[in-house]
């Protein structure tokens, strides 16, 4: 095994590690519990503050992670293709493409994302400081990509808009219903918590007004 071949294999292994990091970080930071992160941040967790800062702008976060993941996957495939051409000429390119697709899928995507789903909060807290630095470094590039994307979408009549607003009460109700279905909240506790939210609803409507009706008035 020549030195160049050994270095290329080492580079592929390192790039696959970066790919796994980006894929796992994307899954963990998009699925992390916002309520738990805010609670941990209020208790002084610096990592939780990093998480809150990142998820406050999910579009920029996802853009940076996708950019990094795409770059390292393409670069690792380029190294593998170079090795295939050196060892097998043109005949080995198709085999290398199949091998790299399998390796990236298993070790660069499915494995880290499965781990991130199984240990979401812990994974997010671990990677958040590094990801925040990475996002800051790529901010100009990501902003340029976002600008191009929205200009293209404008050609199809789509306009940039904020996320759909969900009231805190609706979010809490959804969490209660979810935990009830999963067996974490008893029926009587669910009814009690729902009753508390129902009592708070008139006060919220007095402050903000009743929900706006959309449609024709006759």
PDB file of C-alpha atoms in Angstrom:
ATOM      1  CA  UNK A   1       0.000   0.000   0.000  1.00  0.00           C
ATOM      2  CA  UNK A   2       1.561   3.297  -1.107  1.00  0.00           C
ATOM      3  CA  UNK A   3       1.644   6.402   1.041  1.00  0.00           C
ATOM      4  CA  UNK A   4      -0.803   8.244  -1.259  1.00  0.00           C
ATOM      5  CA  UNK A   5      -3.300   5.388  -1.025  1.00  0.00           C
ATOM      6  CA  UNK A   6      -3.026   5.278   2.763  1.00  0.00           C
ATOM      7  CA  UNK A   7      -3.528   9.043   3.005  1.00  0.00           C
ATOM      8  CA  UNK A   8      -6.564   8.870   0.704  1.00  0.00           C
ATOM      9  CA  UNK A   9      -8.154   6.126   2.812  1.00  0.00           C
ATOM     10  CA  UNK A  10      -7.447   8.106   5.994  1.00  0.00           C
ATOM     11  CA  UNK A  11      -9.029  11.194   4.400  1.00  0.00           C
ATOM     12  CA  UNK A  12     -12.130   9.188   3.456  1.00  0.00           C
ATOM     13  CA  UNK A  13     -12.458   7.908   7.026  1.00  0.00           C
ATOM     14  CA  UNK A  14     -12.112  11.428   8.447  1.00  0.00           C
ATOM     15  CA  UNK A  15     -14.657  12.837   5.985  1.00  0.00           C
ATOM     16  CA  UNK A  16     -17.128  10.077   6.886  1.00  0.00           C
ATOM     17  CA  UNK A  17     -16.718  11.101  10.513  1.00  0.00           C
ATOM     18  CA  UNK A  18     -17.591  14.690   9.600  1.00  0.00           C
ATOM     19  CA  UNK A  19     -20.566  13.429   7.581  1.00  0.00           C
ATOM     20  CA  UNK A  20     -21.866  11.495  10.586  1.00  0.00           C
ATOM     21  CA  UNK A  21     -21.395  14.561  12.789  1.00  0.00           C
ATOM     22  CA  UNK A  22     -23.365  16.835  10.469  1.00  0.00           C
ATOM     23  CA  UNK A  23     -26.168  14.311   9.931  1.00  0.00           C
ATOM     24  CA  UNK A  24     -26.553  13.535  13.631  1.00  0.00           C
ATOM     25  CA  UNK A  25     -26.394  17.209  14.603  1.00  0.00           C
ATOM     26  CA  UNK A  26     -29.107  18.088  12.093  1.00  0.00           C
ATOM     27  CA  UNK A  27     -31.454  15.426  13.467  1.00  0.00           C
ATOM     28  CA  UNK A  28     -30.777  16.187  17.134  1.00  0.00           C
ATOM     29  CA  UNK A  29     -31.037  19.973  16.861  1.00  0.00           C
ATOM     30  CA  UNK A  30     -34.253  19.879  14.842  1.00  0.00           C
ATOM     31  CA  UNK A  31     -35.917  17.367  17.192  1.00  0.00           C
ATOM     32  CA  UNK A  32     -34.611  18.684  20.508  1.00  0.00           C
ATOM     33  CA  UNK A  33     -37.072  19.656  23.236  1.00  0.00           C
ATOM     34  CA  UNK A  34     -37.243  23.457  23.322  1.00  0.00           C
ATOM     35  CA  UNK A  35     -38.871  23.432  26.745  1.00  0.00           C
ATOM     36  CA  UNK A  36     -36.110  21.283  28.255  1.00  0.00           C
ATOM     37  CA  UNK A  37     -33.391  23.421  26.660  1.00  0.00           C
ATOM     38  CA  UNK A  38     -34.911  26.612  28.061  1.00  0.00           C
ATOM     39  CA  UNK A  39     -35.157  24.968  31.480  1.00  0.00           C
ATOM     40  CA  UNK A  40     -31.518  23.855  31.376  1.00  0.00           C
ATOM     41  CA  UNK A  41     -30.422  27.294  30.159  1.00  0.00           C
ATOM     42  CA  UNK A  42     -32.255  28.932  33.063  1.00  0.00           C
ATOM     43  CA  UNK A  43     -30.278  26.646  35.389  1.00  0.00           C
ATOM     44  CA  UNK A  44     -27.001  27.875  33.917  1.00  0.00           C
ATOM     45  CA  UNK A  45     -26.236  25.306  31.190  1.00  0.00           C
ATOM     46  CA  UNK A  46     -24.000  26.973  28.587  1.00  0.00           C
ATOM     47  CA  UNK A  47     -24.557  24.125  26.124  1.00  0.00           C
ATOM     48  CA  UNK A  48     -28.330  24.620  26.385  1.00  0.00           C
ATOM     49  CA  UNK A  49     -27.875  28.322  25.611  1.00  0.00           C
ATOM     50  CA  UNK A  50     -25.950  27.318  22.498  1.00  0.00           C
ATOM     51  CA  UNK A  51     -28.825  25.039  21.500  1.00  0.00           C
ATOM     52  CA  UNK A  52     -31.392  27.799  22.002  1.00  0.00           C
ATOM     53  CA  UNK A  53     -29.334  30.193  19.914  1.00  0.00           C
ATOM     54  CA  UNK A  54     -29.077  27.664  17.077  1.00  0.00           C
ATOM     55  CA  UNK A  55     -32.740  26.647  16.949  1.00  0.00           C
ATOM     56  CA  UNK A  56     -33.833  30.283  17.026  1.00  0.00           C
ATOM     57  CA  UNK A  57     -32.841  30.415  13.333  1.00  0.00           C
ATOM     58  CA  UNK A  58     -33.500  26.922  12.035  1.00  0.00           C
ATOM     59  CA  UNK A  59     -33.187  27.914   8.377  1.00  0.00           C
ATOM     60  CA  UNK A  60     -29.617  29.113   8.840  1.00  0.00           C
ATOM     61  CA  UNK A  61     -28.796  26.089  11.030  1.00  0.00           C
ATOM     62  CA  UNK A  62     -30.098  23.558   8.503  1.00  0.00           C
ATOM     63  CA  UNK A  63     -28.438  25.414   5.635  1.00  0.00           C
ATOM     64  CA  UNK A  64     -25.011  25.288   7.293  1.00  0.00           C
ATOM     65  CA  UNK A  65     -25.298  21.608   8.250  1.00  0.00           C
ATOM     66  CA  UNK A  66     -26.519  20.578   4.799  1.00  0.00           C
ATOM     67  CA  UNK A  67     -23.708  22.545   3.183  1.00  0.00           C
ATOM     68  CA  UNK A  68     -21.100  20.865   5.340  1.00  0.00           C
ATOM     69  CA  UNK A  69     -22.606  17.409   4.894  1.00  0.00           C
ATOM     70  CA  UNK A  70     -22.904  17.732   1.124  1.00  0.00           C
ATOM     71  CA  UNK A  71     -19.336  18.992   0.784  1.00  0.00           C
ATOM     72  CA  UNK A  72     -17.712  16.196   2.820  1.00  0.00           C
ATOM     73  CA  UNK A  73     -19.778  13.487   1.104  1.00  0.00           C
ATOM     74  CA  UNK A  74     -18.814  14.711  -2.361  1.00  0.00           C
ATOM     75  CA  UNK A  75     -15.169  15.067  -1.340  1.00  0.00           C
ATOM     76  CA  UNK A  76     -15.046  11.555   0.133  1.00  0.00           C
ATOM     77  CA  UNK A  77     -16.569  10.160  -3.062  1.00  0.00           C
ATOM     78  CA  UNK A  78     -13.958  12.025  -5.095  1.00  0.00           C
ATOM     79  CA  UNK A  79     -11.146  10.454  -3.041  1.00  0.00           C
ATOM     80  CA  UNK A  80     -12.727   7.014  -3.477  1.00  0.00           C
ATOM     81  CA  UNK A  81     -13.058   7.511  -7.238  1.00  0.00           C
ATOM     82  CA  UNK A  82      -9.394   8.533  -7.416  1.00  0.00           C
ATOM     83  CA  UNK A  83      -8.398   5.330  -5.625  1.00  0.00           C
ATOM     84  CA  UNK A  84     -10.593   3.251  -7.948  1.00  0.00           C
ATOM     85  CA  UNK A  85      -9.043   4.789 -11.061  1.00  0.00           C
ATOM     86  CA  UNK A  86      -5.548   4.119  -9.691  1.00  0.00           C
ATOM     87  CA  UNK A  87      -6.210   0.490  -8.814  1.00  0.00           C
ATOM     88  CA  UNK A  88      -8.812  -0.691 -11.343  1.00  0.00           C
ATOM     89  CA  UNK A  89      -8.920   1.894 -14.146  1.00  0.00           C
ATOM     90  CA  UNK A  90     -12.434   2.755 -15.377  1.00  0.00           C
ATOM     91  CA  UNK A  91     -13.912  -0.613 -14.410  1.00  0.00           C
ATOM     92  CA  UNK A  92     -13.728   0.099 -10.707  1.00  0.00           C
ATOM     93  CA  UNK A  93     -15.647   3.381 -10.737  1.00  0.00           C
ATOM     94  CA  UNK A  94     -19.103   1.778 -10.714  1.00  0.00           C
ATOM     95  CA  UNK A  95     -18.113  -0.598  -7.911  1.00  0.00           C
ATOM     96  CA  UNK A  96     -16.637   2.272  -5.900  1.00  0.00           C
ATOM     97  CA  UNK A  97     -19.816   4.323  -6.385  1.00  0.00           C
ATOM     98  CA  UNK A  98     -21.891   1.437  -5.012  1.00  0.00           C
ATOM     99  CA  UNK A  99     -19.537   0.915  -2.054  1.00  0.00           C
ATOM    100  CA  UNK A 100     -19.400   4.624  -1.174  1.00  0.00           C
ATOM    101  CA  UNK A 101     -23.181   4.947  -1.432  1.00  0.00           C
ATOM    102  CA  UNK A 102     -23.604   2.063   1.004  1.00  0.00           C
ATOM    103  CA  UNK A 103     -20.936   3.331   3.401  1.00  0.00           C
ATOM    104  CA  UNK A 104     -22.239   6.920   3.431  1.00  0.00           C
ATOM    105  CA  UNK A 105     -25.832   5.736   3.832  1.00  0.00           C
ATOM    106  CA  UNK A 106     -25.068   3.442   6.773  1.00  0.00           C
ATOM    107  CA  UNK A 107     -22.272   5.232   8.632  1.00  0.00           C
ATOM    108  CA  UNK A 108     -22.777   8.798   7.482  1.00  0.00           C
ATOM    109  CA  UNK A 109     -26.570   9.023   7.626  1.00  0.00           C
ATOM    110  CA  UNK A 110     -28.630   6.223   9.186  1.00  0.00           C
ATOM    111  CA  UNK A 111     -26.342   5.347  12.119  1.00  0.00           C
ATOM    112  CA  UNK A 112     -25.760   8.914  13.432  1.00  0.00           C
ATOM    113  CA  UNK A 113     -29.388   9.920  12.867  1.00  0.00           C
ATOM    114  CA  UNK A 114     -30.614   6.830  14.722  1.00  0.00           C
ATOM    115  CA  UNK A 115     -28.288   7.678  17.612  1.00  0.00           C
ATOM    116  CA  UNK A 116     -29.507  11.300  17.568  1.00  0.00           C
ATOM    117  CA  UNK A 117     -33.132  10.161  17.740  1.00  0.00           C
ATOM    118  CA  UNK A 118     -32.399   7.763  20.607  1.00  0.00           C
ATOM    119  CA  UNK A 119     -30.434  10.376  22.622  1.00  0.00           C
ATOM    120  CA  UNK A 120     -31.782  13.631  21.222  1.00  0.00           C
ATOM    121  CA  UNK A 121     -31.213  16.091  24.076  1.00  0.00           C
ATOM    122  CA  UNK A 122     -27.837  14.661  25.076  1.00  0.00           C
ATOM    123  CA  UNK A 123     -26.655  14.615  21.465  1.00  0.00           C
ATOM    124  CA  UNK A 124     -27.812  18.199  20.902  1.00  0.00           C
ATOM    125  CA  UNK A 125     -26.089  19.473  24.042  1.00  0.00           C
ATOM    126  CA  UNK A 126     -22.852  17.732  23.070  1.00  0.00           C
ATOM    127  CA  UNK A 127     -22.605  19.059  19.516  1.00  0.00           C
ATOM    128  CA  UNK A 128     -24.145  22.524  20.025  1.00  0.00           C
ATOM    129  CA  UNK A 129     -20.944  24.492  20.853  1.00  0.00           C
ATOM    130  CA  UNK A 130     -19.098  23.124  17.807  1.00  0.00           C
ATOM    131  CA  UNK A 131     -22.098  23.538  15.533  1.00  0.00           C
ATOM    132  CA  UNK A 132     -22.603  27.145  16.661  1.00  0.00           C
ATOM    133  CA  UNK A 133     -19.005  27.971  15.713  1.00  0.00           C
ATOM    134  CA  UNK A 134     -19.417  26.206  12.370  1.00  0.00           C
ATOM    135  CA  UNK A 135     -22.671  28.038  11.616  1.00  0.00           C
ATOM    136  CA  UNK A 136     -21.043  31.377  12.455  1.00  0.00           C
ATOM    137  CA  UNK A 137     -18.113  30.681  10.117  1.00  0.00           C
ATOM    138  CA  UNK A 138     -20.423  29.712   7.243  1.00  0.00           C
ATOM    139  CA  UNK A 139     -22.967  32.493   7.846  1.00  0.00           C
ATOM    140  CA  UNK A 140     -22.034  34.513   4.700  1.00  0.00           C
ATOM    141  CA  UNK A 141     -22.118  31.415   2.474  1.00  0.00           C
ATOM    142  CA  UNK A 142     -25.433  30.220   3.918  1.00  0.00           C
ATOM    143  CA  UNK A 143     -26.943  33.700   3.539  1.00  0.00           C
ATOM    144  CA  UNK A 144     -25.930  33.703  -0.122  1.00  0.00           C
ATOM    145  CA  UNK A 145     -27.444  30.252  -0.668  1.00  0.00           C
ATOM    146  CA  UNK A 146     -30.682  31.309   1.047  1.00  0.00           C
ATOM    147  CA  UNK A 147     -30.847  34.438  -1.126  1.00  0.00           C
ATOM    148  CA  UNK A 148     -30.463  32.372  -4.304  1.00  0.00           C
ATOM    149  CA  UNK A 149     -33.029  29.819  -3.155  1.00  0.00           C
ATOM    150  CA  UNK A 150     -35.670  32.448  -2.428  1.00  0.00           C
ATOM    151  CA  UNK A 151     -34.999  34.263  -5.711  1.00  0.00           C
ATOM    152  CA  UNK A 152     -35.634  30.987  -7.546  1.00  0.00           C
ATOM    153  CA  UNK A 153     -38.793  30.320  -5.503  1.00  0.00           C
ATOM    154  CA  UNK A 154     -40.039  33.826  -6.303  1.00  0.00           C
ATOM    155  CA  UNK A 155     -40.023  32.843  -9.969  1.00  0.00           C
ATOM    156  CA  UNK A 156     -42.686  30.265  -9.104  1.00  0.00           C
ATOM    157  CA  UNK A 157     -44.792  32.748  -7.127  1.00  0.00           C
ATOM    158  CA  UNK A 158     -43.615  31.712  -3.662  1.00  0.00           C
ATOM    159  CA  UNK A 159     -42.802  34.405  -1.117  1.00  0.00           C
ATOM    160  CA  UNK A 160     -40.753  34.194   2.040  1.00  0.00           C
ATOM    161  CA  UNK A 161     -42.903  34.138   5.166  1.00  0.00           C
ATOM    162  CA  UNK A 162     -42.495  33.360   8.815  1.00  0.00           C
ATOM    163  CA  UNK A 163     -43.509  30.052  10.408  1.00  0.00           C
ATOM    164  CA  UNK A 164     -47.133  29.428  11.308  1.00  0.00           C
ATOM    165  CA  UNK A 165     -47.912  30.871  14.722  1.00  0.00           C
ATOM    166  CA  UNK A 166     -48.849  28.378  17.425  1.00  0.00           C
ATOM    167  CA  UNK A 167     -50.111  29.679  20.750  1.00  0.00           C
ATOM    168  CA  UNK A 168     -48.401  28.408  23.929  1.00  0.00           C
ATOM    169  CA  UNK A 169     -51.740  26.928  25.026  1.00  0.00           C
ATOM    170  CA  UNK A 170     -52.038  24.881  21.835  1.00  0.00           C
ATOM    171  CA  UNK A 171     -48.458  23.671  22.184  1.00  0.00           C
ATOM    172  CA  UNK A 172     -49.073  22.582  25.781  1.00  0.00           C
ATOM    173  CA  UNK A 173     -52.324  20.836  24.799  1.00  0.00           C
ATOM    174  CA  UNK A 174     -50.486  18.965  22.069  1.00  0.00           C
ATOM    175  CA  UNK A 175     -47.770  17.869  24.484  1.00  0.00           C
ATOM    176  CA  UNK A 176     -50.365  16.669  27.011  1.00  0.00           C
ATOM    177  CA  UNK A 177     -52.265  14.700  24.358  1.00  0.00           C
ATOM    178  CA  UNK A 178     -49.042  13.146  23.081  1.00  0.00           C
ATOM    179  CA  UNK A 179     -47.919  12.010  26.527  1.00  0.00           C
ATOM    180  CA  UNK A 180     -51.432  10.746  27.243  1.00  0.00           C
ATOM    181  CA  UNK A 181     -51.344   8.538  24.130  1.00  0.00           C
ATOM    182  CA  UNK A 182     -47.908   7.272  25.134  1.00  0.00           C
ATOM    183  CA  UNK A 183     -49.120   6.461  28.641  1.00  0.00           C
ATOM    184  CA  UNK A 184     -47.176   9.187  30.427  1.00  0.00           C
ATOM    185  CA  UNK A 185     -50.233  11.169  31.552  1.00  0.00           C
ATOM    186  CA  UNK A 186     -53.306   9.631  33.192  1.00  0.00           C
ATOM    187  CA  UNK A 187     -56.769  10.538  31.880  1.00  0.00           C
ATOM    188  CA  UNK A 188     -57.735  12.440  35.048  1.00  0.00           C
ATOM    189  CA  UNK A 189     -54.508  14.428  34.958  1.00  0.00           C
ATOM    190  CA  UNK A 190     -55.072  15.190  31.296  1.00  0.00           C
ATOM    191  CA  UNK A 191     -58.573  16.481  32.059  1.00  0.00           C
ATOM    192  CA  UNK A 192     -57.290  18.562  34.965  1.00  0.00           C
ATOM    193  CA  UNK A 193     -54.544  20.183  32.912  1.00  0.00           C
ATOM    194  CA  UNK A 194     -56.976  20.804  30.061  1.00  0.00           C
ATOM    195  CA  UNK A 195     -59.361  22.488  32.496  1.00  0.00           C
ATOM    196  CA  UNK A 196     -56.601  24.836  33.667  1.00  0.00           C
ATOM    197  CA  UNK A 197     -55.898  25.827  30.067  1.00  0.00           C
ATOM    198  CA  UNK A 198     -59.622  26.346  29.457  1.00  0.00           C
ATOM    199  CA  UNK A 199     -59.744  28.733  32.423  1.00  0.00           C
ATOM    200  CA  UNK A 200     -56.815  30.697  31.009  1.00  0.00           C
ATOM    201  CA  UNK A 201     -58.388  30.990  27.536  1.00  0.00           C
ATOM    202  CA  UNK A 202     -60.903  33.810  28.335  1.00  0.00           C
ATOM    203  CA  UNK A 203     -58.136  35.916  29.866  1.00  0.00           C
ATOM    204  CA  UNK A 204     -55.980  35.457  26.777  1.00  0.00           C
ATOM    205  CA  UNK A 205     -58.856  36.442  24.515  1.00  0.00           C
ATOM    206  CA  UNK A 206     -59.480  39.586  26.582  1.00  0.00           C
ATOM    207  CA  UNK A 207     -55.855  40.585  26.122  1.00  0.00           C
ATOM    208  CA  UNK A 208     -55.496  39.722  22.440  1.00  0.00           C
ATOM    209  CA  UNK A 209     -59.083  39.688  21.198  1.00  0.00           C
ATOM    210  CA  UNK A 210     -61.096  36.770  19.823  1.00  0.00           C
ATOM    211  CA  UNK A 211     -59.735  34.689  16.942  1.00  0.00           C
ATOM    212  CA  UNK A 212     -60.160  36.427  13.594  1.00  0.00           C
ATOM    213  CA  UNK A 213     -62.746  34.893  11.310  1.00  0.00           C
ATOM    214  CA  UNK A 214     -61.766  34.629   7.670  1.00  0.00           C
ATOM    215  CA  UNK A 215     -64.367  34.382   4.989  1.00  0.00           C
ATOM    216  CA  UNK A 216     -67.239  36.272   3.476  1.00  0.00           C
ATOM    217  CA  UNK A 217     -69.634  38.077   5.810  1.00  0.00           C
ATOM    218  CA  UNK A 218     -73.135  38.318   4.605  1.00  0.00           C
TER     219      UNK A 218
END
